[in-house]
Amino acid sequence: MCDPITMIAATASAVGSIQQGKAQQAQANAMAGESEYQAGVARSNAEAEAFNIRRAGARQRGDTLSSVVASGVKISEGSALDAERQVMEDASRDEYMALLTGERQSSAYLREAENQRRAGRDARRAGNIGAFTSLLSAGGSYAKASGWRSNGPGFSGTQMPAPVESRNIPRG
């Protein structure tokens, strides 16, 4: 007969392993959710920064054009046109870099979230394997205590060997 204390301990250990795996997976999923939120924040911040850069570029362009007009130079030719183009190119480049930086940060957060979810699944899987191992070990201990395979096949000493019969028919 199986020792009830051993079975209770094995069952408690198995349940504990499963619960630990579930808790680790839940924690990993929560951390992944936070990383996904941070990815969205990084993307939104980059878009807001790009918008501000675009507005500042337009303002700077206007300031440049008004300075040129005030000095009496034609806007659509020569150095005035070059200055306007340079202001717009600089603003456009800064806007692109802001968006690129935000997208890279967002991608890094999303990769982190993916890795956290994978770690959570692995932790849950490890908990399930630990539970199975605990129950298997208890079953093996029970079988060994019961005499299973201690000296040969089957329950040694508790079974009679199978009778050997001859199937040869005597000819007479």
Short mmCIF file of C-alpha atoms in Angstrom, two decimals:
data_model
loop_
_atom_site.label_atom_id
_atom_site.label_comp_id
_atom_site.label_asym_id
_atom_site.label_seq_id
_atom_site.Cartn_x
_atom_site.Cartn_y
_atom_site.Cartn_z
CA MET A 1 0.00 0.00 0.00
CA CYS A 2 1.16 3.53 -0.79
CA ASP A 3 2.30 5.78 2.03
CA PRO A 4 -0.29 8.59 2.22
CA ILE A 5 2.27 11.13 3.43
CA THR A 6 4.47 10.44 0.39
CA MET A 7 1.55 10.84 -2.00
CA ILE A 8 0.38 14.05 -0.32
CA ALA A 9 3.91 15.47 -0.47
CA ALA A 10 4.29 14.49 -4.13
CA THR A 11 0.91 15.99 -5.00
CA ALA A 12 1.69 19.20 -3.11
CA SER A 13 5.03 19.44 -4.87
CA ALA A 14 3.38 18.91 -8.25
CA VAL A 15 0.70 21.52 -7.56
CA GLY A 16 3.39 23.92 -6.33
CA SER A 17 5.42 23.46 -9.50
CA ILE A 18 2.39 24.11 -11.67
CA GLN A 19 1.38 27.20 -9.66
CA GLN A 20 4.92 28.55 -9.75
CA GLY A 21 5.02 28.15 -13.53
CA LYS A 22 1.66 29.91 -13.89
CA ALA A 23 2.78 32.76 -11.63
CA GLN A 24 6.01 33.23 -13.56
CA GLN A 25 4.11 33.24 -16.84
CA ALA A 26 1.64 35.82 -15.50
CA GLN A 27 4.50 38.02 -14.32
CA ALA A 28 6.26 37.71 -17.69
CA ASN A 29 3.04 38.59 -19.51
CA ALA A 30 2.59 41.67 -17.31
CA MET A 31 6.14 42.76 -18.03
CA ALA A 32 5.57 42.15 -21.75
CA GLY A 33 2.44 44.29 -21.60
CA GLU A 34 4.47 47.09 -20.01
CA SER A 35 7.09 46.78 -22.76
CA GLU A 36 4.37 46.95 -25.41
CA TYR A 37 2.99 50.07 -23.73
CA GLN A 38 6.48 51.61 -23.74
CA ALA A 39 6.74 50.80 -27.46
CA GLY A 40 3.56 52.76 -28.11
CA VAL A 41 4.80 55.66 -25.97
CA ALA A 42 8.11 55.75 -27.86
CA ARG A 43 6.28 55.82 -31.19
CA SER A 44 3.88 58.56 -30.02
CA ASN A 45 6.70 60.65 -28.62
CA ALA A 46 8.59 60.37 -31.90
CA GLU A 47 5.53 61.45 -33.87
CA ALA A 48 5.00 64.43 -31.53
CA GLU A 49 8.67 65.40 -31.80
CA ALA A 50 8.50 65.12 -35.59
CA PHE A 51 5.43 67.36 -35.61
CA ASN A 52 7.21 69.95 -33.45
CA ILE A 53 10.24 69.82 -35.73
CA ARG A 54 8.01 70.31 -38.76
CA ARG A 55 6.34 73.35 -37.13
CA ALA A 56 9.68 74.80 -36.05
CA GLY A 57 11.02 74.31 -39.57
CA ALA A 58 8.07 76.13 -41.06
CA ARG A 59 8.50 78.93 -38.51
CA GLN A 60 12.22 79.15 -39.25
CA ARG A 61 11.48 79.21 -42.99
CA GLY A 62 9.06 82.09 -42.44
CA ASP A 63 11.62 83.96 -40.33
CA THR A 64 14.26 83.41 -42.99
CA LEU A 65 11.97 84.62 -45.77
CA SER A 66 10.87 87.70 -43.83
CA SER A 67 14.50 88.59 -43.10
CA VAL A 68 15.36 88.25 -46.77
CA VAL A 69 12.35 90.35 -47.85
CA ALA A 70 13.18 93.00 -45.27
CA SER A 71 16.65 93.31 -46.73
CA GLY A 72 15.24 93.87 -50.21
CA VAL A 73 16.39 90.62 -51.85
CA LYS A 74 14.13 88.65 -54.19
CA ILE A 75 12.85 85.49 -52.44
CA SER A 76 12.78 83.12 -55.40
CA GLU A 77 16.40 83.40 -56.50
CA GLY A 78 20.02 83.21 -55.39
CA SER A 79 21.15 82.95 -51.81
CA ALA A 80 17.65 83.57 -50.43
CA LEU A 81 16.37 80.47 -52.22
CA ASP A 82 19.40 78.49 -51.05
CA ALA A 83 18.81 79.57 -47.45
CA GLU A 84 15.14 78.57 -47.67
CA ARG A 85 16.00 75.16 -49.11
CA GLN A 86 18.63 74.57 -46.45
CA VAL A 87 16.17 75.37 -43.66
CA MET A 88 13.60 72.97 -45.12
CA GLU A 89 16.17 70.20 -45.71
CA ASP A 90 17.46 70.49 -42.15
CA ALA A 91 13.93 70.37 -40.75
CA SER A 92 13.03 67.42 -42.95
CA ARG A 93 16.18 65.51 -41.92
CA ASP A 94 15.55 66.21 -38.22
CA GLU A 95 11.93 65.08 -38.60
CA TYR A 96 13.01 61.84 -40.28
CA MET A 97 15.62 61.15 -37.59
CA ALA A 98 13.06 61.70 -34.83
CA LEU A 99 10.69 59.23 -36.46
CA LEU A 100 13.48 56.73 -37.09
CA THR A 101 14.72 56.92 -33.51
CA GLY A 102 11.19 56.44 -32.17
CA GLU A 103 10.60 53.46 -34.45
CA ARG A 104 13.87 51.86 -33.34
CA GLN A 105 12.98 52.33 -29.67
CA SER A 106 9.53 50.93 -30.31
CA SER A 107 10.98 47.88 -32.06
CA ALA A 108 13.37 47.27 -29.17
CA TYR A 109 10.49 47.36 -26.68
CA LEU A 110 8.45 44.96 -28.83
CA ARG A 111 11.38 42.51 -29.04
CA GLU A 112 11.73 42.73 -25.28
CA ALA A 113 8.01 41.96 -24.90
CA GLU A 114 8.34 38.96 -27.18
CA ASN A 115 11.29 37.64 -25.17
CA GLN A 116 9.40 38.15 -21.90
CA ARG A 117 6.39 36.22 -23.19
CA ARG A 118 8.68 33.42 -24.38
CA ALA A 119 10.33 33.29 -20.94
CA GLY A 120 6.88 33.06 -19.35
CA ARG A 121 5.88 30.15 -21.58
CA ASP A 122 9.16 28.42 -20.80
CA ALA A 123 8.63 28.92 -17.06
CA ARG A 124 5.15 27.44 -17.26
CA ARG A 125 6.44 24.50 -19.28
CA ALA A 126 9.21 23.96 -16.71
CA GLY A 127 6.60 24.01 -13.91
CA ASN A 128 4.56 21.34 -15.69
CA ILE A 129 7.65 19.21 -16.26
CA GLY A 130 8.58 19.63 -12.59
CA ALA A 131 5.11 18.48 -11.55
CA PHE A 132 5.28 15.44 -13.82
CA THR A 133 8.76 14.61 -12.53
CA SER A 134 7.60 14.89 -8.91
CA LEU A 135 4.68 12.54 -9.48
CA LEU A 136 6.81 10.13 -11.48
CA SER A 137 9.42 10.07 -8.74
CA ALA A 138 6.77 9.36 -6.10
CA GLY A 139 5.36 6.57 -8.24
CA GLY A 140 8.84 5.10 -8.67
CA SER A 141 9.47 5.26 -4.93
CA TYR A 142 6.17 3.53 -4.27
CA ALA A 143 6.90 0.82 -6.80
CA LYS A 144 10.38 0.24 -5.37
CA ALA A 145 9.00 0.10 -1.82
CA SER A 146 6.45 -2.45 -3.03
CA GLY A 147 9.16 -4.67 -4.40
CA TRP A 148 8.80 -3.93 -8.11
CA ARG A 149 11.92 -5.03 -9.97
CA SER A 150 14.06 -5.31 -6.90
CA ASN A 151 15.30 -8.75 -7.97
CA GLY A 152 14.20 -9.47 -11.49
CA PRO A 153 11.09 -8.88 -13.53
CA GLY A 154 7.78 -8.05 -11.91
CA PHE A 155 7.12 -8.05 -8.21
CA SER A 156 9.92 -10.31 -7.06
CA GLY A 157 9.04 -12.73 -4.35
CA THR A 158 5.32 -12.07 -4.58
CA GLN A 159 4.46 -14.00 -7.71
CA MET A 160 4.86 -17.58 -8.60
CA PRO A 161 6.81 -18.16 -11.77
CA ALA A 162 4.75 -19.11 -14.77
CA PRO A 163 4.57 -22.88 -15.30
CA VAL A 164 6.58 -24.22 -18.19
CA GLU A 165 4.60 -26.55 -20.37
CA SER A 166 5.86 -28.68 -23.13
CA ARG A 167 3.99 -28.32 -26.37
CA ASN A 168 5.61 -31.33 -27.94
CA ILE A 169 3.09 -34.01 -28.79
CA PRO A 170 4.44 -37.45 -28.07
CA ARG A 171 4.46 -39.77 -31.13
CA GLY A 172 3.79 -43.15 -30.49
#
